[in-house]
Amino acid sequence: MRLLLVEDEKRMAQALCEILRLENYEVDHFTDGTNGLMAAISNIYDIIILDVMLPEINGFEIAKSVRQKGIRTPILMLTAKAELDDKVTGLDSGADDYLTKPFMTKELLARLRALSRRALNTMDNVLSYGDITLDTSTLILSCITNNQSVRLSEKEYHILEYLIANKGQILTREQLAVKIWGLESEAEYNNVEVYMSFTRKKLSFVEARTEIKAVRGVGYELRCDNV
Ligand code: CA
């Protein structure tokens, strides 16, 4: 799970990053609204955590822009103010959940687990698209029409999970590289192509009709035209 945290209070943010990384979330952190907004609309995150009061652009405005771009990533708002007004504005802006500071770590983690289940729209930990299913705990890819299955490597799994979560959309190589390898990684676009070809081989191994189509000069899209 790749998580975006936009929070300007340095100590708070540092503590949160540490806790979240211990829980195996990959976290990118920004301290101002401008960079936070740019990261949020890159559509490479599974969950976005926004502080409300931020320099330049506030959390509510970021949430609004994310939704205006058609990005459905779950958003958790953090705020120091307990007023009901904030709560209403937060939900209006497109935020999915709301946590008042100070909060318990346990509470935050529970909310994140609930949001990540919602993010993947999972039923019994199985993602599905076209004629394939993907088990989110065993990483097993299956074709439902012939019952063939194969286990994916972690990277192959993340690629397919990301494509399924964004079905109907073309994902660029840049989005895939950052999503799978991270902002600071030196993964080159070659890596994306290499793992994309591994993932395609797994799809043809199970004889799925679902395909990863390359859109020339743009990126990749999951398609299942013939079911
Ligand atoms: Ca703040």
PDB file of N, CA and C and ligand atoms in Angstrom, residues 6-9 31 51-55 78-80 101, ligand 1:
ATOM      1  N   VAL A   6       0.102  14.430   3.769  1.00  0.00           N
ATOM      2  CA  VAL A   6       0.385  15.858   3.643  1.00  0.00           C
ATOM      3  C   VAL A   6       0.104  16.480   5.010  1.00  0.00           C
ATOM      4  N   GLU A   7       1.160  16.863   5.683  1.00  0.00           N
ATOM      5  CA  GLU A   7       1.065  17.334   7.075  1.00  0.00           C
ATOM      6  C   GLU A   7       2.242  18.273   7.313  1.00  0.00           C
ATOM      7  N   ASP A   8       1.944  19.491   7.776  1.00  0.00           N
ATOM      8  CA  ASP A   8       3.017  20.478   7.924  1.00  0.00           C
ATOM      9  C   ASP A   8       3.671  20.484   9.299  1.00  0.00           C
ATOM     10  N   GLU A   9       3.071  19.805  10.270  1.00  0.00           N
ATOM     11  CA  GLU A   9       3.715  19.763  11.586  1.00  0.00           C
ATOM     12  C   GLU A   9       4.774  18.677  11.566  1.00  0.00           C
ATOM     13  N   THR A  31       5.003  18.638   3.055  1.00  0.00           N
ATOM     14  CA  THR A  31       4.660  19.544   4.152  1.00  0.00           C
ATOM     15  C   THR A  31       3.837  20.750   3.708  1.00  0.00           C
ATOM     16  N   ASP A  51      -3.824  16.759   6.218  1.00  0.00           N
ATOM     17  CA  ASP A  51      -4.075  17.677   7.302  1.00  0.00           C
ATOM     18  C   ASP A  51      -4.948  18.791   6.721  1.00  0.00           C
ATOM     19  N   VAL A  52      -5.763  19.450   7.565  1.00  0.00           N
ATOM     20  CA  VAL A  52      -6.627  20.507   7.020  1.00  0.00           C
ATOM     21  C   VAL A  52      -5.848  21.813   6.845  1.00  0.00           C
ATOM     22  N   MET A  53      -5.239  22.281   7.922  1.00  0.00           N
ATOM     23  CA  MET A  53      -4.535  23.554   7.856  1.00  0.00           C
ATOM     24  C   MET A  53      -3.123  23.322   7.333  1.00  0.00           C
ATOM     25  N   LEU A  54      -2.902  23.747   6.081  1.00  0.00           N
ATOM     26  CA  LEU A  54      -1.602  23.549   5.437  1.00  0.00           C
ATOM     27  C   LEU A  54      -1.181  24.858   4.785  1.00  0.00           C
ATOM     28  N   PRO A  55       0.122  25.075   4.636  1.00  0.00           N
ATOM     29  CA  PRO A  55       0.548  26.262   3.890  1.00  0.00           C
ATOM     30  C   PRO A  55       0.098  26.164   2.429  1.00  0.00           C
ATOM     31  N   LEU A  78      -7.207  14.906   8.572  1.00  0.00           N
ATOM     32  CA  LEU A  78      -6.797  15.103   9.957  1.00  0.00           C
ATOM     33  C   LEU A  78      -7.014  16.569  10.288  1.00  0.00           C
ATOM     34  N   THR A  79      -7.519  16.844  11.457  1.00  0.00           N
ATOM     35  CA  THR A  79      -7.604  18.247  11.832  1.00  0.00           C
ATOM     36  C   THR A  79      -7.457  18.430  13.325  1.00  0.00           C
ATOM     37  N   ALA A  80      -6.938  19.603  13.686  1.00  0.00           N
ATOM     38  CA  ALA A  80      -6.761  19.915  15.095  1.00  0.00           C
ATOM     39  C   ALA A  80      -8.083  20.391  15.685  1.00  0.00           C
ATOM     40  N   LYS A 101      -7.409  15.458  15.779  1.00  0.00           N
ATOM     41  CA  LYS A 101      -6.174  15.423  16.571  1.00  0.00           C
ATOM     42  C   LYS A 101      -6.476  15.894  17.989  1.00  0.00           C
TER      43      LYS A 101
HETATM   44 CA    CA B   1      -1.414  21.854   9.931  1.00  0.00          CA
END
